[in-house]
Short mmCIF file of C-alpha atoms and ligand atoms in Angstrom, two decimals:
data_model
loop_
_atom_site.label_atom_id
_atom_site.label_comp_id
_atom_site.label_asym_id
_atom_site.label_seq_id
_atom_site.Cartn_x
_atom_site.Cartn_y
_atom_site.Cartn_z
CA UNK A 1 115.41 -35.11 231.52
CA UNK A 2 118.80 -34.54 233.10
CA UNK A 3 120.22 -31.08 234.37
CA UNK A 4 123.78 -29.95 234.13
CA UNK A 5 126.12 -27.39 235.64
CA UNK A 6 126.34 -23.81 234.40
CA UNK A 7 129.65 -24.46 235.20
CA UNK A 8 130.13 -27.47 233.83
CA UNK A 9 127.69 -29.08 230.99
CA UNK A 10 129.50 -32.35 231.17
CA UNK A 11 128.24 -32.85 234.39
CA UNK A 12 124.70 -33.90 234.56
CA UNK A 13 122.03 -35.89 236.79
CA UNK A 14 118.68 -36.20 237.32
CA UNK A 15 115.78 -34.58 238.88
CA UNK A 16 116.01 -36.38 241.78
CA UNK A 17 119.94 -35.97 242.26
CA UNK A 18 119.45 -32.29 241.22
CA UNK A 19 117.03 -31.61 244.27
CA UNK A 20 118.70 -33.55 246.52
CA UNK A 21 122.59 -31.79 246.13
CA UNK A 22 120.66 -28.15 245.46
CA UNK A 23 123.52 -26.93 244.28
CA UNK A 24 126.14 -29.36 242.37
CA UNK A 25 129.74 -28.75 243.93
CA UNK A 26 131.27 -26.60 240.74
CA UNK A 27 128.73 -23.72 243.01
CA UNK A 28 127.42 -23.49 239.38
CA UNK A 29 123.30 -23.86 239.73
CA UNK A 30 121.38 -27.05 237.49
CA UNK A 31 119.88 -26.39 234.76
CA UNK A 32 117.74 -28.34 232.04
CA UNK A 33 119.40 -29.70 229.71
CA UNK A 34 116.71 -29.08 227.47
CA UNK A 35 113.54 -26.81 227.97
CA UNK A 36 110.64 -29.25 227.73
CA UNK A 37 107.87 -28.38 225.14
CA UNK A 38 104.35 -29.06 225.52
CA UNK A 39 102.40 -29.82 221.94
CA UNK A 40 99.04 -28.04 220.68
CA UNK A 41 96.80 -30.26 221.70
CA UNK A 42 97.70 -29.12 224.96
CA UNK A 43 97.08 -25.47 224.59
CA UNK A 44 94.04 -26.43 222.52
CA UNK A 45 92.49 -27.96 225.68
CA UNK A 46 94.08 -25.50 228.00
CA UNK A 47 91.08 -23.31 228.56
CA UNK A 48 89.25 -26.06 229.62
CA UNK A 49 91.83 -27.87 232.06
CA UNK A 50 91.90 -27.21 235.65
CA UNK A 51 94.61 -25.89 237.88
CA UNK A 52 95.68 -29.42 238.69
CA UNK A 53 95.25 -30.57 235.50
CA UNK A 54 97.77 -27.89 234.20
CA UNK A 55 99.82 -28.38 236.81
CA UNK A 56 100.33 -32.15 236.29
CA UNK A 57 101.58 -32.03 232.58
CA UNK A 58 103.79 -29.07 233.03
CA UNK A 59 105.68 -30.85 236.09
CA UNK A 60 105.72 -34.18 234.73
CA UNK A 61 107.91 -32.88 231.97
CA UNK A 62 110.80 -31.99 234.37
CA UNK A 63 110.41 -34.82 237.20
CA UNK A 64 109.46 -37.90 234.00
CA UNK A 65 109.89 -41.08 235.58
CA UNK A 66 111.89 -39.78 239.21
CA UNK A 67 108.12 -39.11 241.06
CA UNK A 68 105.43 -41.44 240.25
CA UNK A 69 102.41 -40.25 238.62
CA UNK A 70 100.05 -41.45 241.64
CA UNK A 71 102.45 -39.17 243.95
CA UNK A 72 103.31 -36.58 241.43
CA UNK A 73 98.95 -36.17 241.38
CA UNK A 74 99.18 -35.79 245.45
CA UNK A 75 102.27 -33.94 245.78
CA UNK A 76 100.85 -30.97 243.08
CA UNK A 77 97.17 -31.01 244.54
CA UNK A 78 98.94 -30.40 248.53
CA UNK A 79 100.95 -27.69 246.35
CA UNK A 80 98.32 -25.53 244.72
CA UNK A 81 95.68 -25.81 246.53
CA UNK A 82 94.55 -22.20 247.14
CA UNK A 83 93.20 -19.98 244.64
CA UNK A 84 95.28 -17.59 242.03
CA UNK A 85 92.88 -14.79 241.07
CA UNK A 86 93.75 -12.62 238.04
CA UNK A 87 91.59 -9.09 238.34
CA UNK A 88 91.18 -6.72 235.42
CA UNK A 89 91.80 -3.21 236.67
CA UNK A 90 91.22 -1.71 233.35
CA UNK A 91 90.97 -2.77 229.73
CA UNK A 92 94.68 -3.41 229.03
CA UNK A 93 95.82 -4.05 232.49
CA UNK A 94 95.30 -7.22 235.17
CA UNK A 95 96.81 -8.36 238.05
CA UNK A 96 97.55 -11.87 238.96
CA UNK A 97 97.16 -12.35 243.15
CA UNK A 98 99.64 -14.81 244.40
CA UNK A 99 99.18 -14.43 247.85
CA UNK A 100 96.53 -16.62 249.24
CA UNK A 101 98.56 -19.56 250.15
CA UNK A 102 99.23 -20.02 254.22
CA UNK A 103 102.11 -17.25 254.21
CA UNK A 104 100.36 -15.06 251.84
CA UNK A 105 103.39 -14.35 249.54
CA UNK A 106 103.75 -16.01 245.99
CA UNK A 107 106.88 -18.03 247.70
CA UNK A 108 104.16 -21.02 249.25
CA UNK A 109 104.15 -22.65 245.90
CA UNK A 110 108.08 -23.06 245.34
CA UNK A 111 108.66 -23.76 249.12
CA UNK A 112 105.62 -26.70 249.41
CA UNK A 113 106.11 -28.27 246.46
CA UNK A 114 110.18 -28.32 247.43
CA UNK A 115 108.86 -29.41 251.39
CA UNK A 116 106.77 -32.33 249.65
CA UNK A 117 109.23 -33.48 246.54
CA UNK A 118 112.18 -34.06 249.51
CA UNK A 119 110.03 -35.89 251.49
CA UNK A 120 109.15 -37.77 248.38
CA UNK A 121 112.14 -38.77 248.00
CA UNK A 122 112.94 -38.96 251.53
CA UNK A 123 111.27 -41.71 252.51
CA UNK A 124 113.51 -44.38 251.32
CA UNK A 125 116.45 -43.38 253.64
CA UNK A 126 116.68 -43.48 257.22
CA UNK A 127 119.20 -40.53 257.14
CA UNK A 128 118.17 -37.01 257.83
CA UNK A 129 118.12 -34.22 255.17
CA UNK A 130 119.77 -31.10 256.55
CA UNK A 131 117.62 -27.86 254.36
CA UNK A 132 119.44 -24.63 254.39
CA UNK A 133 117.33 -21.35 253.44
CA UNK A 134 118.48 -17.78 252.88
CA UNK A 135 115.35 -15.12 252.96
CA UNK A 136 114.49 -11.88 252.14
CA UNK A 137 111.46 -12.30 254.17
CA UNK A 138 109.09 -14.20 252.16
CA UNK A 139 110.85 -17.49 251.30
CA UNK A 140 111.88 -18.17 255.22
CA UNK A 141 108.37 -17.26 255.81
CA UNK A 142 106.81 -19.95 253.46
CA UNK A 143 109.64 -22.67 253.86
CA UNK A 144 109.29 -22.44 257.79
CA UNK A 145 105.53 -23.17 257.34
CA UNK A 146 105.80 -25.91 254.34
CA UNK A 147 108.60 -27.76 256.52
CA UNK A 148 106.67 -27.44 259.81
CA UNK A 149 106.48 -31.38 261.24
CA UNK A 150 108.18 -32.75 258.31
CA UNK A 151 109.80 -36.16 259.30
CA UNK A 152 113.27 -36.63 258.87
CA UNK A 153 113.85 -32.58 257.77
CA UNK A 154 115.72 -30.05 259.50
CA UNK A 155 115.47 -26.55 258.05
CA UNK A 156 118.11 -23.76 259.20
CA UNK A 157 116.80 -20.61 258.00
CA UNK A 158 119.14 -17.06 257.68
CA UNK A 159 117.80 -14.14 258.04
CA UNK A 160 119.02 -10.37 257.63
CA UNK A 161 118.56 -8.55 261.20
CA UNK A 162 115.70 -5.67 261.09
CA UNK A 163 115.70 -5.97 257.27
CA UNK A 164 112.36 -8.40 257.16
CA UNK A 165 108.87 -6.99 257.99
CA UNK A 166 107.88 -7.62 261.34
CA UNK A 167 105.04 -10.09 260.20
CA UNK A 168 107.79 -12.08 258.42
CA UNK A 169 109.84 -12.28 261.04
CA UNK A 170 106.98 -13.60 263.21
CA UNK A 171 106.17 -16.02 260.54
CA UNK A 172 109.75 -17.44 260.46
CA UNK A 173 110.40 -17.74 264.41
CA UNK A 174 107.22 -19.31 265.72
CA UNK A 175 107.80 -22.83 265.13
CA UNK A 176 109.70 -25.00 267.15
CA UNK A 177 110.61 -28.48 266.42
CA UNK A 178 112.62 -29.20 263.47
CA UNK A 179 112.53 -25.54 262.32
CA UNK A 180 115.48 -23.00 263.05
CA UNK A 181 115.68 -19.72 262.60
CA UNK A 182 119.35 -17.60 262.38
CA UNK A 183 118.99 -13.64 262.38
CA UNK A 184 122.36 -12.63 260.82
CA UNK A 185 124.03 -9.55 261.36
CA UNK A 186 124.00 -8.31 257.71
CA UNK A 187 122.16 -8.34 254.39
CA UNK A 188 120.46 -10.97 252.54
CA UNK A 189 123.44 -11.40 249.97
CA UNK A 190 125.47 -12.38 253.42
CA UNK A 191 122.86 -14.95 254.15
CA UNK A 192 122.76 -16.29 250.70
CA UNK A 193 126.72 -16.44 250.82
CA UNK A 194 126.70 -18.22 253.63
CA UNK A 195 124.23 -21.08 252.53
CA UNK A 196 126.36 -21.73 249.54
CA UNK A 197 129.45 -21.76 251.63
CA UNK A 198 127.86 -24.19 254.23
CA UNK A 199 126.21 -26.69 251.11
CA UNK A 200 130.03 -26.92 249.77
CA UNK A 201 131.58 -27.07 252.96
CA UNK A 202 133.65 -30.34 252.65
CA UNK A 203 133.32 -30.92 256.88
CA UNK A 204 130.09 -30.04 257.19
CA UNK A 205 129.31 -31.86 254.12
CA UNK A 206 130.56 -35.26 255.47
CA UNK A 207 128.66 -34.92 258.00
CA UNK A 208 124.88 -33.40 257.46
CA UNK A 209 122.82 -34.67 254.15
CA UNK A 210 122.50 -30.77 252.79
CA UNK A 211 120.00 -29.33 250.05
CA UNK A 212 118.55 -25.60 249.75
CA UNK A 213 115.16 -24.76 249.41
CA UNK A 214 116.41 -21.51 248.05
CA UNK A 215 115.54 -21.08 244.50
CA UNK A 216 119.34 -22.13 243.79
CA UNK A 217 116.93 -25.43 243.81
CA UNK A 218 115.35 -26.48 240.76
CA UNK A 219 112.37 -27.69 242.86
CA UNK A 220 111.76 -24.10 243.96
CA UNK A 221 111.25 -22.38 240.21
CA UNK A 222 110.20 -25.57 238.21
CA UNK A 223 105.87 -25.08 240.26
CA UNK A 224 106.34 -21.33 240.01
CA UNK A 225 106.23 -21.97 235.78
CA UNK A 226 102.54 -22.44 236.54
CA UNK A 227 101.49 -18.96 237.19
CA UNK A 228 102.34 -18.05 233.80
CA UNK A 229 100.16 -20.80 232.63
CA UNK A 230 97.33 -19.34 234.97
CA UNK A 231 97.37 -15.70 233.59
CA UNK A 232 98.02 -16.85 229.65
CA UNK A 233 94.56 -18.92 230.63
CA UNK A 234 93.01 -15.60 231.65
CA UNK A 235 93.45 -13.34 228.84
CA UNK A 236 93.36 -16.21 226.10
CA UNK A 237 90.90 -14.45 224.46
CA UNK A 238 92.74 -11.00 223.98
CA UNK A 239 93.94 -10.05 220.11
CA UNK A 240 97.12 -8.54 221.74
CA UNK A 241 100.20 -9.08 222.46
CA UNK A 242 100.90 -10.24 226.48
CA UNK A 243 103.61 -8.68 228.24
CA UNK A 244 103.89 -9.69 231.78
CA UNK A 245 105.79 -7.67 234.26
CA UNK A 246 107.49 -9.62 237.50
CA UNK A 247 108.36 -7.59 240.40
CA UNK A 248 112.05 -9.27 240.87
CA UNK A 249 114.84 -9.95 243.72
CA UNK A 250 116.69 -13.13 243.05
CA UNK A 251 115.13 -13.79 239.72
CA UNK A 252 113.82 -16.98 240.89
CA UNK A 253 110.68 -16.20 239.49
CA UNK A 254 111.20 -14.62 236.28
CA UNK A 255 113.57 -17.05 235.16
CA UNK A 256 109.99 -19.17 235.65
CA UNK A 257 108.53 -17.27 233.15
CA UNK A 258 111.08 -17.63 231.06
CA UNK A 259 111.00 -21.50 230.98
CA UNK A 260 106.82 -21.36 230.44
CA UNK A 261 107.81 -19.27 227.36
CA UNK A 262 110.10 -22.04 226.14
CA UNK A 263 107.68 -24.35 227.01
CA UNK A 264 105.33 -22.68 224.40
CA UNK A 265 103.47 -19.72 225.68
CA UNK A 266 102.81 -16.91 224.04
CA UNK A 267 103.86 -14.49 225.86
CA UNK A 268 105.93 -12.20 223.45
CA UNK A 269 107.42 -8.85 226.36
CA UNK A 270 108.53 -10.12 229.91
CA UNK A 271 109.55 -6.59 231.76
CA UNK A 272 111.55 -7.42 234.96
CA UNK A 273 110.33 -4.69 237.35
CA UNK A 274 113.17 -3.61 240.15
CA UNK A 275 113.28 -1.11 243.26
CA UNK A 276 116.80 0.46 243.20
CA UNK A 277 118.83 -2.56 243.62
CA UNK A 278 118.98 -2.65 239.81
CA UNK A 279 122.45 -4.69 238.61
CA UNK A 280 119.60 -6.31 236.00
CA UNK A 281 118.20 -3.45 234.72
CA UNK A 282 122.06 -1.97 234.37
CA UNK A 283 122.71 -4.95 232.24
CA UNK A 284 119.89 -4.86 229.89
CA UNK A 285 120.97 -1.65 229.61
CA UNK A 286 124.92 -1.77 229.86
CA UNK A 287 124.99 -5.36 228.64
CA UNK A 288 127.63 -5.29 231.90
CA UNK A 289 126.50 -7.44 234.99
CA UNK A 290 128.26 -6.12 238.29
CA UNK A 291 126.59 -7.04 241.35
CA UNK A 292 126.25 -4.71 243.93
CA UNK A 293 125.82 -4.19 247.62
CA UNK A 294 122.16 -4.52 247.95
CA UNK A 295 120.23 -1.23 249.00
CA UNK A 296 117.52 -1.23 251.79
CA UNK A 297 114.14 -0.18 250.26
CA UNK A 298 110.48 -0.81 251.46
CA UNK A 299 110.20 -3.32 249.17
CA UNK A 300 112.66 -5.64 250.78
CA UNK A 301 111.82 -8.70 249.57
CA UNK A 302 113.71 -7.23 246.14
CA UNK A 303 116.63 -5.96 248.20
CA UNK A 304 119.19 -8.02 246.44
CA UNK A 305 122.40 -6.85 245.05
CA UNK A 306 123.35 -10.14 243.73
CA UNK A 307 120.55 -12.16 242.19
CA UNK A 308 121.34 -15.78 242.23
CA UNK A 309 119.15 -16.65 239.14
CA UNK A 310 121.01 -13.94 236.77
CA UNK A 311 123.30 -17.27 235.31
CA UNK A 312 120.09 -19.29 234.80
CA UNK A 313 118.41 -16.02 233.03
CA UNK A 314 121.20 -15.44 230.85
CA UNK A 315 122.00 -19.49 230.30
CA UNK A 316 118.64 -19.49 229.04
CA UNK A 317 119.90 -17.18 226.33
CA UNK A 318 123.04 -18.86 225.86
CA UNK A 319 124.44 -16.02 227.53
CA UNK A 320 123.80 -13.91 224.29
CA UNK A 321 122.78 -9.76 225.23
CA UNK A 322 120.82 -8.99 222.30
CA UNK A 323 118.48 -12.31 222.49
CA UNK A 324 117.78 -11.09 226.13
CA UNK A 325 116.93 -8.09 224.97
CA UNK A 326 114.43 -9.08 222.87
CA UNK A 327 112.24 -10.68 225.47
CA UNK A 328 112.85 -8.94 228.24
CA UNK A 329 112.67 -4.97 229.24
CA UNK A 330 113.97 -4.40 232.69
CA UNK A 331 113.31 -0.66 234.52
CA UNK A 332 114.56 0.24 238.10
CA UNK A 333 112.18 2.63 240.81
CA UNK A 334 112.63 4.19 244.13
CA UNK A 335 110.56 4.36 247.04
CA UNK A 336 108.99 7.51 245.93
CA UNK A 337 108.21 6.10 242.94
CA UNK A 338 106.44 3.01 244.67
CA UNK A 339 104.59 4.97 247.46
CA UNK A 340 102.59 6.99 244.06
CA UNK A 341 101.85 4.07 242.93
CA UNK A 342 100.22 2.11 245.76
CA UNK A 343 98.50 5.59 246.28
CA UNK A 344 97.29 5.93 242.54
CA UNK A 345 96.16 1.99 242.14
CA UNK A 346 93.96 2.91 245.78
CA UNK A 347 92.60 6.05 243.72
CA UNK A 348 92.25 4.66 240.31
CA UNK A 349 91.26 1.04 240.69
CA UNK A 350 90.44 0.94 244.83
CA UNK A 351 93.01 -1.59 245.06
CA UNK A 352 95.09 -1.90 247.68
CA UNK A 353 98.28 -3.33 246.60
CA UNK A 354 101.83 -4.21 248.36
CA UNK A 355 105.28 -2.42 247.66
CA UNK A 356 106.51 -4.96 245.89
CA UNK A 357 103.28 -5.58 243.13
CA UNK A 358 103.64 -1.54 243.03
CA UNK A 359 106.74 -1.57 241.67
CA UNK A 360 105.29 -4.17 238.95
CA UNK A 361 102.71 -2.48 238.17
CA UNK A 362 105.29 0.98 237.74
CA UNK A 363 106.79 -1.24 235.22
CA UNK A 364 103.65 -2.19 233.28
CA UNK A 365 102.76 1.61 233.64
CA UNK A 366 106.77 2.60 232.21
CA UNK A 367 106.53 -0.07 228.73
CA UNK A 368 102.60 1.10 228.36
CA UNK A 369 104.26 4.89 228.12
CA UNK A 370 106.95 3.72 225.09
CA UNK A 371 104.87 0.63 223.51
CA UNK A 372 101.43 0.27 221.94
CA UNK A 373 99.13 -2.94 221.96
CA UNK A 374 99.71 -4.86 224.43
CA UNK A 375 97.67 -6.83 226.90
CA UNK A 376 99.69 -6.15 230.67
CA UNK A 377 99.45 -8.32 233.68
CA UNK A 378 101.57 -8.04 236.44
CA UNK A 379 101.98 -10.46 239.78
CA UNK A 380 101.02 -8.99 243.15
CA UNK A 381 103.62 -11.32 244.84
CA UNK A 382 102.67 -10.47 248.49
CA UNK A 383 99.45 -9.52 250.38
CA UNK A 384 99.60 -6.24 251.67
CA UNK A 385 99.38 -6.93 255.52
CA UNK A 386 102.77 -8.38 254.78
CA UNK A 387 103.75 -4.84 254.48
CA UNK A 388 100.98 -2.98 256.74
CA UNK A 389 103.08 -0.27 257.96
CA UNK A 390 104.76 1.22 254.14
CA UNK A 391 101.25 0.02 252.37
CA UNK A 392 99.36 2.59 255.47
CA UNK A 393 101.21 5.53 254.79
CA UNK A 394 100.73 5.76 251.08
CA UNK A 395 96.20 4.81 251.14
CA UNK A 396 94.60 7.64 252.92
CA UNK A 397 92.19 5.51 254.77
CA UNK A 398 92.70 3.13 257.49
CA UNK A 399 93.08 -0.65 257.03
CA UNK A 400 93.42 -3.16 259.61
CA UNK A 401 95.38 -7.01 259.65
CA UNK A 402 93.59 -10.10 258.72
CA UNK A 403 92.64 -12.04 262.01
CA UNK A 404 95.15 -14.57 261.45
CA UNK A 405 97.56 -12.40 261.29
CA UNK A 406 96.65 -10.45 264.52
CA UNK A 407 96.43 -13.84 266.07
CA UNK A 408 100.08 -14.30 264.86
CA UNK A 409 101.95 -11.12 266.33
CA UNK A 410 100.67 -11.80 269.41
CA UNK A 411 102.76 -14.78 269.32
CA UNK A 412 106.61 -14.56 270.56
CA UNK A 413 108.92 -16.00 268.45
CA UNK A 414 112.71 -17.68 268.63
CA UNK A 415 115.87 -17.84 266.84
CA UNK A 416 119.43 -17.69 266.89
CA UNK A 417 121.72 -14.98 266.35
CA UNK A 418 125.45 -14.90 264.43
CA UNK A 419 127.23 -12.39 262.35
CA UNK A 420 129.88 -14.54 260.74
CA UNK A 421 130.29 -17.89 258.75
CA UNK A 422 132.07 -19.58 261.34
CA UNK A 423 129.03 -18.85 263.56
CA UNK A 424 126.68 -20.09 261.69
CA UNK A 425 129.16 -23.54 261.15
CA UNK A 426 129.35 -23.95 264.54
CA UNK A 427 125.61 -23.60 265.17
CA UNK A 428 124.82 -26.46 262.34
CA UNK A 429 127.52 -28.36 264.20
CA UNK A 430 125.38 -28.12 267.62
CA UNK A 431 122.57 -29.65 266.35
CA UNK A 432 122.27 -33.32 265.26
C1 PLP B 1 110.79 -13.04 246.78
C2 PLP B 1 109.89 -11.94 246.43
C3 PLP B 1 110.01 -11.23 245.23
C4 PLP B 1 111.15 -11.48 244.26
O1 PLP B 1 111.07 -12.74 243.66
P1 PLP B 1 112.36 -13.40 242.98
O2 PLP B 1 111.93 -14.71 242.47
O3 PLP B 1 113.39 -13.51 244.08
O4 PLP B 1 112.82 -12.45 241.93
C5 PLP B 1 109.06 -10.27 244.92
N1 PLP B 1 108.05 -9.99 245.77
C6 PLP B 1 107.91 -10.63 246.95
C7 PLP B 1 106.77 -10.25 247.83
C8 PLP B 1 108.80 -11.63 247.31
O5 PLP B 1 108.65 -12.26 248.48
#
């Protein structure tokens, strides 16, 4: 399997090269050269297969002969090994938890599995790999603890100043050690800018071995196909049609779902679920794609203007509208919108859900409204704690953190502060 350039198609290389340069230097993003497909005898024994088990022929088909099979085994098992609970609120509707790995947000799966896969591949060079992170919150938050110790890694991660929940921010700033944190002075977009900046930098570049663990990286989507694989699993059994709806910021993760479609899954409506930062949803609707200034909201993991993964997303269609179309249904919401429905889902189901789950679970309530038949799920991407103080005000009753996370804002963290590129350059530049 190689992966070319949406830039470029003539340029290709393999997994290995792919995860290693993060981003190839055309600042177009990799992408398989073909989507993998997995036969029927597969999904006749996938009820009966086991996370791991799922796992391991799903990833095999993008890494093939670049990870053995004895560490691909190890490398998934360190990756997935929490649980993924899918809950039936009512007949038509479930929702897939993806927040009990260590930083409770559905980003532990990309960011360990990317952690592991570099040290893989690591450990046949005596030079240091140089990681470089943009985060809305969540991704810092799950690359800082995936990377925590690793030998030979050094992970720079930027992120926007008081736009990141205050647990986040604790979770990003409390190591020490090979981990550092950069507030910047702006919004994620700026962050994300300047990581692509800094990975094509031609000085920096001769210096420092970069990569990104942002999902620019194929290492950080290709796990996150599993989920998919995980809620098909669960409603198997249903005569309807599934339609999954993906509460979405960079598009990291819905382009996911898009891949376990091509890989052979059934699942026949994928509704990408926004909070007002909605270029997407204007081009689904405008067939137009302007990126915008992103918008603060409360759920500000989502708060991006420019999503990184729209080429792979419309790549995947061979950049054609009405094929997008077809498969996906994209709606935008406010914060009013989302406070009702983390306040109706407490009422109606006595589940307490995040912002960001909210606003995919507005979606699944939006398609219900216009479309008949279907069986919904949608991902609850963070645990609520994540977002104690905007989850609070909407639940009448009172709710308290989980220890751990008491026992982490207790803690003080450390980091760095710049507002422009040549800041952040000179900071890299400082460390060695
Ligand atoms: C990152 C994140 C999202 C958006 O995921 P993308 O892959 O960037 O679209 C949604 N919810 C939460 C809680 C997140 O951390």
């Amino acid at each position: 399997m190689k992966y070319f350039s949406t830039n470029d198609k003539s340029i290709k290389v393999s997994f290995r090269e792919a995860v290693l340069n993060g981003i190839p230097l055309d600042k177009g993003l990799y992408f398989p050269e073909k989507i993998p497909t997995l036969n029927k005898d597969f999904f006749e024994k996938l009820p009966n297969l086991s996370n791991d088990q799922i796992a391991f022929e799903c990833i095999l088909k993008f890494t093939e002969k670049d990870i053995d099979k004895v560490s691909l085994r190890k490398i998934i098992s360190e990756t997935i090994n929490f649980k993924f609970p899918c809950k039936k609120l009512s007949n038509d509707i479930s929702v897939l938890e993806l927040f009990h790995g260590p930083t409770m947000a559905f980003k532990d799966v990309g960011a360990r599995f990317t952690s592991r896969v570099l040290s893989y591949f690591n450990s046949y060079s005596d030079k240091k790999v140089t990681v470089l992170v943009a985060t809305s919150g969540d991704t810092g938050a799950a690359v800082a603890s995936g990377f925590h110790g690793v030998e030979g890694i050094d992970v720079f991660i930027l992120f926007p100043k008081d736009r990141i929940s205050k647990v986040q921010e604790k979770q990003i700033t409390i190591h020490s050690g090979n981990i550092y944190p950069v507030k910047v002075d702006g919004s994620f977009d700026d962050c994300q800018k300047m990581v692509k900046e800094a990975l094509t930098d031609n000085d920096l570049m001769s210096k420092f071995n970069f990569t990104t663990a942002n999902s620019i990286n194929i290492s950080r989507w290709i796990p996150q196909i599993l989920y998919y694989f995980f809620a098909y699993k669960e409603l198997i059994d249903s005569d309807k049609n599934i339609a999954v709806s993906i509460p979405s910021g960079n598009f990291g993760n819905l382009f996911s779902c898009l891949v376990s479609i091509g890989m052979g899954l059934p699942i026949k409506k994928v509704i990408a679920s926004n909070n007002l930062n909605n270029s997407f949803t204007n081009y689904i609707t405008s067939s137009c794609y302007e990126p915008r200034e992103s918008i603060k909201t409360i759920s500000s993991a989502m708060d991006v203007g420019d999503p990184s993964n729209f080429i792979r997303v419309a790549e995947f269609f061979l950049n054609d509208h009405d094929s997008v179309k077809k498969v996906i249904d994209a709606y935008s919401f406010n914060d009013e919108d989302t406070k009702i429905a983390i306040a109706d889902l407490y009422e109606k189901y006595n589940y307490i859900c995040d912002p960001h789950g909210a606003v995919g679970y507005l979606g699944v309530k939006k398609h219900k409204l216009l479309n008949k038949d279907f069986s919904y799920i949608f991902l609850e991407t963070a645990h609520f704690s994540k977002f104690m103080d905007e989850t609070r005000d909407c639940i009448k009753t009172s709710i308290s953190y989980p220890d751990e996370i008491e026992k982490l804002l207790l803690k003080d963290g450390e980091y760095h502060q710049i507002n422009t590129y040549s800041q952040f350059k000179n900071y890299i530049n400082s460390i060695d």
